[in-house]
Coordinates of C-alpha atoms in Angstrom, one line a residue:
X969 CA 109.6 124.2 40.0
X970 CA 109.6 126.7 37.4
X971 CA 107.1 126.1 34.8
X972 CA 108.3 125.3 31.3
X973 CA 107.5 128.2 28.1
X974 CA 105.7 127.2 25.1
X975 CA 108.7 127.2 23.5
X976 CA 110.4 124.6 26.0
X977 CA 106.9 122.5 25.8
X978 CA 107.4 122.2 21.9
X979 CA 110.6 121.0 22.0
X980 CA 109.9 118.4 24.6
X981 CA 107.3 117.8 22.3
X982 CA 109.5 117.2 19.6
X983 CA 112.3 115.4 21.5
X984 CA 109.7 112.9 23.0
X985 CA 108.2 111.9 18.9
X986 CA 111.5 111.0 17.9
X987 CA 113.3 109.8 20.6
X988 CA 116.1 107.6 18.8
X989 CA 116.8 110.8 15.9
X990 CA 119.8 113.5 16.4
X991 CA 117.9 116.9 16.5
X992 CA 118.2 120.1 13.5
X993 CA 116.8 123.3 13.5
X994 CA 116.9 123.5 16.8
X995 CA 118.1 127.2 16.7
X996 CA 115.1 128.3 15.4
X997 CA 113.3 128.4 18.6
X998 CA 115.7 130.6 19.8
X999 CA 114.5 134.5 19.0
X1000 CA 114.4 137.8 20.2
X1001 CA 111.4 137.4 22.6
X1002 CA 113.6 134.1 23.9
X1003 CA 116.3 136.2 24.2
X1004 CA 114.3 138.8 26.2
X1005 CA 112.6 136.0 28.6
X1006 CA 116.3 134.3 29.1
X1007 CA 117.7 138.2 29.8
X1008 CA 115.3 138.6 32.4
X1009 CA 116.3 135.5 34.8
X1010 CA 120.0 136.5 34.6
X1011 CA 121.1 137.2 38.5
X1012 CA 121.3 140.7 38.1
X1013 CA 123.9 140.7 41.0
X1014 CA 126.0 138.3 39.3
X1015 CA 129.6 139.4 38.7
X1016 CA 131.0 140.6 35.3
X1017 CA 133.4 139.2 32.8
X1018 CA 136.4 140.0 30.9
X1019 CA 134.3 143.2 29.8
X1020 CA 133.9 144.5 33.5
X1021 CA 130.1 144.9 32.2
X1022 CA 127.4 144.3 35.1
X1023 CA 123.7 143.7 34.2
X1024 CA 122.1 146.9 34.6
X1025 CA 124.8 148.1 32.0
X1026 CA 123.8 145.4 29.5
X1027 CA 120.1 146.1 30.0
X1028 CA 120.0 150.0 29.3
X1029 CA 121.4 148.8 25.6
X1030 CA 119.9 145.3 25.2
X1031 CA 117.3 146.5 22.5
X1032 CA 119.8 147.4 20.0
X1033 CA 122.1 144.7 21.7
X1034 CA 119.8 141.4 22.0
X1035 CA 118.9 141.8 18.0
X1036 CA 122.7 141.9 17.4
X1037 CA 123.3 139.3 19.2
X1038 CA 120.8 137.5 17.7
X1039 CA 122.0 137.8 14.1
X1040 CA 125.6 136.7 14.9
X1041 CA 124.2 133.6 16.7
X1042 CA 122.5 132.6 13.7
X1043 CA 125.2 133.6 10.9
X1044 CA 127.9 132.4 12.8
X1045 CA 130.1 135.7 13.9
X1046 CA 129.3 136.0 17.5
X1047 CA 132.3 135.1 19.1
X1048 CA 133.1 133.6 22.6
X1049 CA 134.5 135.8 24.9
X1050 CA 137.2 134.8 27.5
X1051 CA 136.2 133.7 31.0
X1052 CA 137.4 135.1 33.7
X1053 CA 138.8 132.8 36.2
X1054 CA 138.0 133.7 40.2
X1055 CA 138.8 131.5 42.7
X1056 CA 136.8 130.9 45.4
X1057 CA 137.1 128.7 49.4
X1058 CA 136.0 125.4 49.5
X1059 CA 136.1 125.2 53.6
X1060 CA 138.4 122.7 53.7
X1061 CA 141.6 125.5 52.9
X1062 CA 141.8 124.8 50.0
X1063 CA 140.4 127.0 46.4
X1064 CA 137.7 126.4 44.1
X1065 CA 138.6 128.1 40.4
X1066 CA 135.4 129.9 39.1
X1067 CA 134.6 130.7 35.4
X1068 CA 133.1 134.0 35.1
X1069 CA 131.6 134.6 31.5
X1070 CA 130.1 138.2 30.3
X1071 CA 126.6 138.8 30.6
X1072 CA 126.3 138.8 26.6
X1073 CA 128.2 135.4 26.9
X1074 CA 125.9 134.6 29.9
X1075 CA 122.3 135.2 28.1
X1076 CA 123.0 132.8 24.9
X1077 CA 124.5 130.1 27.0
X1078 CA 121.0 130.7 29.0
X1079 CA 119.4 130.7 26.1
X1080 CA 121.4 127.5 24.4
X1081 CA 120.6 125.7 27.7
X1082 CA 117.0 126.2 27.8
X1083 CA 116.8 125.0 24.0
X1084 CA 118.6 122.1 24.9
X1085 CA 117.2 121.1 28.6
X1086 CA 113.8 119.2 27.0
X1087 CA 115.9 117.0 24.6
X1088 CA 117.8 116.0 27.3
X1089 CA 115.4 115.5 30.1
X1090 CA 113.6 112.7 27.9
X1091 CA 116.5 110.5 28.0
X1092 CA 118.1 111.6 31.6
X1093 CA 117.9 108.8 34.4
X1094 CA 115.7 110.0 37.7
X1095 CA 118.7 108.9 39.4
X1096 CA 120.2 111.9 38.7
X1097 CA 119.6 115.1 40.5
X1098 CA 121.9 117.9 40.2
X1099 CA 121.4 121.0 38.0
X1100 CA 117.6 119.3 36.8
X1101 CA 114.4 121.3 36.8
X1102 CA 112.3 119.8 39.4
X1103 CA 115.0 117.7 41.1
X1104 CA 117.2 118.7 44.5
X1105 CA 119.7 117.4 46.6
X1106 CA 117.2 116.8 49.4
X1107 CA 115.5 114.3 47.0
X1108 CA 118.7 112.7 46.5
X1109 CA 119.5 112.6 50.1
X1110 CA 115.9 111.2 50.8
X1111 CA 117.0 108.5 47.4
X1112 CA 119.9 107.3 49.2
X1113 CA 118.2 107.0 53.0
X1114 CA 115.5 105.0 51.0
X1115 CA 117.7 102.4 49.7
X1116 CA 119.8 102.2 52.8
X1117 CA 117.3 101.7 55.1
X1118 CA 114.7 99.9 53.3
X1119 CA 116.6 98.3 50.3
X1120 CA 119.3 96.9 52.5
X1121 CA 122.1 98.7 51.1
X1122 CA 125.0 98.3 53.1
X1123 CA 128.0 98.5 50.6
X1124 CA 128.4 101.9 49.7
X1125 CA 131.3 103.6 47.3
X1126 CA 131.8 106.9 48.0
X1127 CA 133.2 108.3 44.6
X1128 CA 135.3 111.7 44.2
X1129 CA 136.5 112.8 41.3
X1130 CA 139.6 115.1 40.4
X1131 CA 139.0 118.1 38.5
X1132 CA 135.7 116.3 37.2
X1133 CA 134.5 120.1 34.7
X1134 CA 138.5 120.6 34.0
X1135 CA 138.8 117.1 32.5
X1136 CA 135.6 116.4 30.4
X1137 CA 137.5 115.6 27.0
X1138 CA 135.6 117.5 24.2
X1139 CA 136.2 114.5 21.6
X1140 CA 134.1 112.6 23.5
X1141 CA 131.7 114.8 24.4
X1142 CA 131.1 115.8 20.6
X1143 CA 130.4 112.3 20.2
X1144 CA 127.9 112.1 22.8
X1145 CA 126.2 115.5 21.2
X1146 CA 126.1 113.7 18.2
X1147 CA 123.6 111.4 19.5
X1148 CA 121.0 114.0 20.2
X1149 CA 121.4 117.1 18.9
X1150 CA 123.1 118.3 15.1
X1151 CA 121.8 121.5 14.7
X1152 CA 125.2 123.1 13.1
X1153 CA 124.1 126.6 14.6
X1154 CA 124.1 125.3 18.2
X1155 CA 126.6 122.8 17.3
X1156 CA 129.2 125.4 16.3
X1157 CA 128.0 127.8 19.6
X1158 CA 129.0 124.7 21.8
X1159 CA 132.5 124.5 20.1
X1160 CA 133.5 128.2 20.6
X1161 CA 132.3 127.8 24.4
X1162 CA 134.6 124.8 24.6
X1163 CA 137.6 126.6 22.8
X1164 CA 136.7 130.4 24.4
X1165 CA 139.9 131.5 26.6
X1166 CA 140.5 131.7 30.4
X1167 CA 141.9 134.8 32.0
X1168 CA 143.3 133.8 35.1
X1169 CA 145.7 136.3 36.6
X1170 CA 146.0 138.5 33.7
X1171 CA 147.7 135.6 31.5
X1172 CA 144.9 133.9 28.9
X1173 CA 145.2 130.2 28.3
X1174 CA 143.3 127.5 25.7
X1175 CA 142.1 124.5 28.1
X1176 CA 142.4 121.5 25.6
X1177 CA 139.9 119.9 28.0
X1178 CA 137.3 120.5 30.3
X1179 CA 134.5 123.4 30.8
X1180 CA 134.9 126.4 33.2
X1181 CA 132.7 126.0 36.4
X1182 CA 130.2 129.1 36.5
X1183 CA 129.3 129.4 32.4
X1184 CA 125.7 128.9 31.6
X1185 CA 126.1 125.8 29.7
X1186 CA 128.5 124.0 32.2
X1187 CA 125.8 122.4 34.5
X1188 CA 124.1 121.1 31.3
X1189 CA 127.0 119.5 29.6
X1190 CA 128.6 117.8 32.5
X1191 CA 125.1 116.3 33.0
X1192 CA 125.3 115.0 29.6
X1193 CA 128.7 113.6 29.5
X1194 CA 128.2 111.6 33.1
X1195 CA 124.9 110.2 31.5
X1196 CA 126.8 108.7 29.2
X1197 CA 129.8 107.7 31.0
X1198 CA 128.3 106.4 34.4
X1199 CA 124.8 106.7 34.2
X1200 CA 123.7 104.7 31.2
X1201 CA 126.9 102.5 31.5
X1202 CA 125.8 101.4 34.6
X1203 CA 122.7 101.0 34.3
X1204 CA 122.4 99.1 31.3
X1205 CA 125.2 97.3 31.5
X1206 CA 126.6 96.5 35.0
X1207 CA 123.2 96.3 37.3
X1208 CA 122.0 93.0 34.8
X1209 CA 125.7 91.4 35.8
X1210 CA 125.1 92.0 39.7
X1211 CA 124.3 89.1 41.6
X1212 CA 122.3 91.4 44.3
X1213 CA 120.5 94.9 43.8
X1214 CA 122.3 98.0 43.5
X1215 CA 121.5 101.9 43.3
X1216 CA 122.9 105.0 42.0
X1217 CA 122.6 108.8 43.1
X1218 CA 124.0 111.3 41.6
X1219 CA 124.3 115.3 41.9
X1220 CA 126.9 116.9 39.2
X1221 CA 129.7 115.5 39.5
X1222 CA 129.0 113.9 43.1
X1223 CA 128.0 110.3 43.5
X1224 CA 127.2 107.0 45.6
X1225 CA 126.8 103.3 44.3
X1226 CA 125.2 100.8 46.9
X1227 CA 125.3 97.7 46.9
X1228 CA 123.3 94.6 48.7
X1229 CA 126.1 92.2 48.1
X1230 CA 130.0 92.3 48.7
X1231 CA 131.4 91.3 45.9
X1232 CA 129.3 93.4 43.9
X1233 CA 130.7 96.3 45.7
X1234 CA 134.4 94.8 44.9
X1235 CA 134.0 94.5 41.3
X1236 CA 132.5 98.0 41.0
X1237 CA 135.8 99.2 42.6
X1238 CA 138.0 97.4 40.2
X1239 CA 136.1 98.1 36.8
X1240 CA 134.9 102.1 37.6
X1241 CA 138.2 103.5 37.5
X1242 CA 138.6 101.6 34.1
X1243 CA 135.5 103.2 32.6
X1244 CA 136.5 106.4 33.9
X1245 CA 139.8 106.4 32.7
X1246 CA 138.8 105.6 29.4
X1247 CA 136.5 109.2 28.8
X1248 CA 139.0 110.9 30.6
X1249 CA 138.0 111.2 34.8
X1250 CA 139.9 109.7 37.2
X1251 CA 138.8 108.8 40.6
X1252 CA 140.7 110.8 44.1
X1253 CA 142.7 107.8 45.0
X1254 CA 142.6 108.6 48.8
X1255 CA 138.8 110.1 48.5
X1256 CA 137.1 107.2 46.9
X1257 CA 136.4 104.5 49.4
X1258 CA 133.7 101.2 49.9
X1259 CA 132.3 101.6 52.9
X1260 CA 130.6 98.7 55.0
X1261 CA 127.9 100.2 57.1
X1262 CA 126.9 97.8 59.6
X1263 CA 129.0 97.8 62.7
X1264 CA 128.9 94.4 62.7
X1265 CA 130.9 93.7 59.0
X1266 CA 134.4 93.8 59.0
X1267 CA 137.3 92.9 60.6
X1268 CA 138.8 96.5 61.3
X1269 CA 137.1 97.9 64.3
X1270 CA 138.8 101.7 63.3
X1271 CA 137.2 101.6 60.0
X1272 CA 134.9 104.5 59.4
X1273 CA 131.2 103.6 58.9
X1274 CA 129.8 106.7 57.5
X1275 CA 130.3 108.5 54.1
X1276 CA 129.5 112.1 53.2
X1277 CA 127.3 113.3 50.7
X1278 CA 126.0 116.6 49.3
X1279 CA 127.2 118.2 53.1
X1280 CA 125.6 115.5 55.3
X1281 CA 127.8 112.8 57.5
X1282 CA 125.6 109.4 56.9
X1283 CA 125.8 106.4 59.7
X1284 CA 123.7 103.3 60.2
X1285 CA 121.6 103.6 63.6
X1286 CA 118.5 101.8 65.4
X1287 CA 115.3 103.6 64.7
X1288 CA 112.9 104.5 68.2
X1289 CA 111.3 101.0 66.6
X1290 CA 114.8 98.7 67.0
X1291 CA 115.5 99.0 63.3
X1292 CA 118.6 99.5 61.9
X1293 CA 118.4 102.9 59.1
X1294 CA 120.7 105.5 57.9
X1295 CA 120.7 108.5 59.8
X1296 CA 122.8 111.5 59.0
X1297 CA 124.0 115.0 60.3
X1298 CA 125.9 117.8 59.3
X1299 CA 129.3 116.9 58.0
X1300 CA 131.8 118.5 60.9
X1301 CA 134.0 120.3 57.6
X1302 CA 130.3 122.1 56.5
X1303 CA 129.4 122.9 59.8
X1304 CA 133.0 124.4 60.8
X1305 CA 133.1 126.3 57.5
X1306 CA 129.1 128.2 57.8
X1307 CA 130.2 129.0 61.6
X1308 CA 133.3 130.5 60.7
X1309 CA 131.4 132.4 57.9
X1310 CA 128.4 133.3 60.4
X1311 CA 131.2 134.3 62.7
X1312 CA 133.1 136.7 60.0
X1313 CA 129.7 138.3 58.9
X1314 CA 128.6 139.2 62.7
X1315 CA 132.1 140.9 63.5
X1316 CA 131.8 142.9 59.8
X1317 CA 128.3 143.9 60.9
X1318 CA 128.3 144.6 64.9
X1319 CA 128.8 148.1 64.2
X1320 CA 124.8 148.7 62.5
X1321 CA 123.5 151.4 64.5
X1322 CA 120.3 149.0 64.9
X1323 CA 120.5 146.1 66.6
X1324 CA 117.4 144.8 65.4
X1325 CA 118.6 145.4 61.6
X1326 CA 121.4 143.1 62.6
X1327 CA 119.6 140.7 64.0
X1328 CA 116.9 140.6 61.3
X1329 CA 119.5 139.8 58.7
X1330 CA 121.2 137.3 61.4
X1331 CA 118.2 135.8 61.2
X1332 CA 117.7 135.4 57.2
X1333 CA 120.7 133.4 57.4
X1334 CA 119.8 131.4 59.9
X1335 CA 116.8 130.5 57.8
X1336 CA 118.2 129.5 54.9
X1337 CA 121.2 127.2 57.2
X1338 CA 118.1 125.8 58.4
X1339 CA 116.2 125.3 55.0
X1340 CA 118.6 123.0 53.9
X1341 CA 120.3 121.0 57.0
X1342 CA 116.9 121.2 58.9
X1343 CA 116.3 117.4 58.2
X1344 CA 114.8 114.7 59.8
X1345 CA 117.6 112.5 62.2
X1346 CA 119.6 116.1 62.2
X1347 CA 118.5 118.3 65.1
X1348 CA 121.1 118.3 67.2
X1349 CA 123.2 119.7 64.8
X1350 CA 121.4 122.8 63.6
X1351 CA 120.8 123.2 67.3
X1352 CA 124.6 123.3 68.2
X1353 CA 124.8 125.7 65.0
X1354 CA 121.8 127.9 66.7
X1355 CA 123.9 127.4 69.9
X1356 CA 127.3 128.6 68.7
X1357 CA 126.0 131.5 66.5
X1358 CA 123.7 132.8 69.7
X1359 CA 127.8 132.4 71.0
X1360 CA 129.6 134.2 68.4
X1361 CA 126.6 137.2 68.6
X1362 CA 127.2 137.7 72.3
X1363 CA 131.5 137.7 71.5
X1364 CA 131.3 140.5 69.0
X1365 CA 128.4 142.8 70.5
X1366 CA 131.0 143.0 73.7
X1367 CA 133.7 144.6 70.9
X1368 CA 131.3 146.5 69.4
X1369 CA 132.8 150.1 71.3
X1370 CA 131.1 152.0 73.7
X1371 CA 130.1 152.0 77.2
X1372 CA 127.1 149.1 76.7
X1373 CA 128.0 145.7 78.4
X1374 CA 126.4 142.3 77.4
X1375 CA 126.5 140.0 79.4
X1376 CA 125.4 136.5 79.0
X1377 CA 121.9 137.2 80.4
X1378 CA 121.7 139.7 78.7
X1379 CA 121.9 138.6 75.3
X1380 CA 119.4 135.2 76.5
X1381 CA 116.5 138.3 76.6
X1382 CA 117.5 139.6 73.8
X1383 CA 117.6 136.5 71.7
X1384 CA 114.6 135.2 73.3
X1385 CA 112.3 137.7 74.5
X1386 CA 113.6 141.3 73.2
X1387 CA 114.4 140.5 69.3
X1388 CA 114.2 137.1 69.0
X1389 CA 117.0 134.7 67.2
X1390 CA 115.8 132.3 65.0
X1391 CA 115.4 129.1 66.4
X1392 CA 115.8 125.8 64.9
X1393 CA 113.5 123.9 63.1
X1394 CA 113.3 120.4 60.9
X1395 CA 112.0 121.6 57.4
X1396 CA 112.4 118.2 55.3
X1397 CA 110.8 115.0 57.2
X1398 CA 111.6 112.0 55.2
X1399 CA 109.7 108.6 55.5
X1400 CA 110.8 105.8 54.6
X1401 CA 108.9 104.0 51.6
X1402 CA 110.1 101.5 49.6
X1403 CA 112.4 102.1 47.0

């Protein structure tokens, strides 16, 4: 986790003595030594805007640039420049579109966003996850297994939203602002963000709605807006109607409801599209399902058990001790879609004159596949992904050229004794405490 400035601190400070008061002069925290410290964790491989700019171009004029930018932040003139719209695979076929904003553009949204980020972690639910200092998707995963197993949540929705960023109304979220923060400087900042252009294909357009995945201040205000609309509202308002106990996990846009009782699970499913609706969302009609868990519930035989979330398939099974606890594995779509990409990189690469430089890098992606599906119940599938890549290494080393012949032997010594492959290994054990 990174540690918080003493900027950050005094404006936790701040948000935490007057927790029921809309914020000012928030802006003033923001200087040019903030600007520096928000320039310097910038990706510096992260691709330009509109302005074809990269950050090693921005940095060789950023001191007579970061001052400038600093005065037209605080008198108003900076102006927001257009996004440029990428689009990007999903795995399943289909596109993802991708805001791109300059690096200029990128610093003060970094910079807005770290102003903002301790007002907003004081009033944030711990039952959200996604895009929070010090949270992660394997602590929601480890959430959800918790309430499963141990809380006896069987009745799970599965929610998916459509378009969730390109349909966040701005009406509603100016309203939700107003709750928090009214510092006009920031204020107006947020605005142009929300009104800046997209370039997609050459041809500029003016969303009315929504916020362009990949700007700085995306991850914060989509947080924001879902606190309000699902978080909160759920919380405070629907769990005190539920005859049984009920959870909710959320990362970004992605989320589960659970449920001990039936009907509570029925209602959800009638009034969430109806709140949703009302700020805007709307719910995948064919994605969003309730799913009954036990084997044993239900008159369909054929009905799917299991639900996916944040790339894991999750299924009730017996524990070594008889129990019956949520287990999970690699969804088959995320596993298909890092083999095929595992598969494209070896063929791109075979021809390094090293083998042991390809194998080296092989093995830094392995790593990191294992770092985050290396969880407890899922073994067997980073070891058919260990399997299959060991597979797809032996297939493109024999269409490498030249006289040298691998065979299948062959590549078991050099995966396991010559140069060895990364093998796999369980990185996150989860226990199951109560909830």
């Amino acid at each position: 986790m990174k540690e918080m400035s003493t900027v950050e601190m005094q404006i936790e400070a701040r948000a935490r003595k007057y927790p029921n008061v809309a914020l000012t002069n928030l802006h003033e925290f923001i200087d040019e030594r903030f600007l520096y410290e928000s320039f310097k964790v910038l990706n510096k491989k992260s691709a330009s805007g509109v302005d074809q700019q990269t950050w090693k171009d921005y940095n060789e004029g950023k001191e007579n640039r970061i001052p400038e930018l600093l005065q037209m932040f605080k008198n108003g003139t900076y102006r927001a420049p257009n996004i440029r719209r990428v689009y990007i695979p999903k795995g399943d076929g289909k596109l993802r579109p991708l805001g791109l904003p300059t690096i200029e553009d990128k610093l003060m949204g970094t910079a807005v966003t770290r102003v903002l980020t301790p007002v907003y972690e004081q009033i944030f639910y711990t039952t959200s996850y996604g895009f929070r200092p010090g949270k992660s998707q394997h602590q929601a995963l480890e959430t959800v297994s918790r309430e499963v197993s141990v809380g006896g949540m069987r009745y799970i929705i599965d929610a998916d939203m459509q378009n969730y960023f390109g349909s966040i109304n701005h009406q509603c979220l100016r309203n939700f602002l107003d709750q928090r923060i009214k510092d006009g400087v920031i204020r107006r900042m947020i605005d142009k963000w929300l009104k800046a252009g997209v370039m997609d294909k050459g041809q500029i357009e003016y969303p009315e709605d929504g916020t362009p995945q990949g700007s700085s201040i995306s991850p914060l205000i989509s947080n924001v807006y879902l606190h309000y609309v699902l978080d909160e509202w759920f919380i405070k308002q629907i769990q005190p109607l539920l005859k049984g106990r009920s959870f909710i996990t959320r990362f970004a846009d992605d989320f589960l409801l659970g449920f001990t009782h039936k009907e509570d699970a029925q209602r959800m499913m009638e009034v969430l599209p109806k709140r949703l609706n009302k700020y805007g969302l709307t719910l995948h009609p064919d994605k969003t399902r309730l799913i009954e868990l036990d084997a044993n519930v239900g008159t369909n035989k054929h009905e799917k058990k299991t639900f996916d979330f944040l790339g894991f398939t999750h299924y009730i099974s017996k524990s070594k001790k008889g129990k019956r606890i949520l287990k999970r594995k690699t969804s088959s779509k995320k596993q298909s879609a890092a083999l095929k990409r595992m598969g494209t990189w070896i063929k791109e690469n075979r021809h390094q004159s090293s083998i042991v430089v390809l194998i080296k890098e092989l093995n830094a992606k392995l790593r990191g596949h294992y770092g985050y599906y290396g969880i407890t119940f899922n073994g067997r599938s980073i070891g058919s992904f260990y399997d299959q890549t060991r597979r797809k290494l032996y297939k493109w080393l024999n269409r490498r050229g030249g006289k040298e012949v691998w065979t299948w032997e062959k590549i078991t010594k050099l995966t396991n004794e010559w140069i060895p492959l990364e093998k796999p290994r369980i990185y996150k054990r989860y226990g199951l405490s109560k909830p």
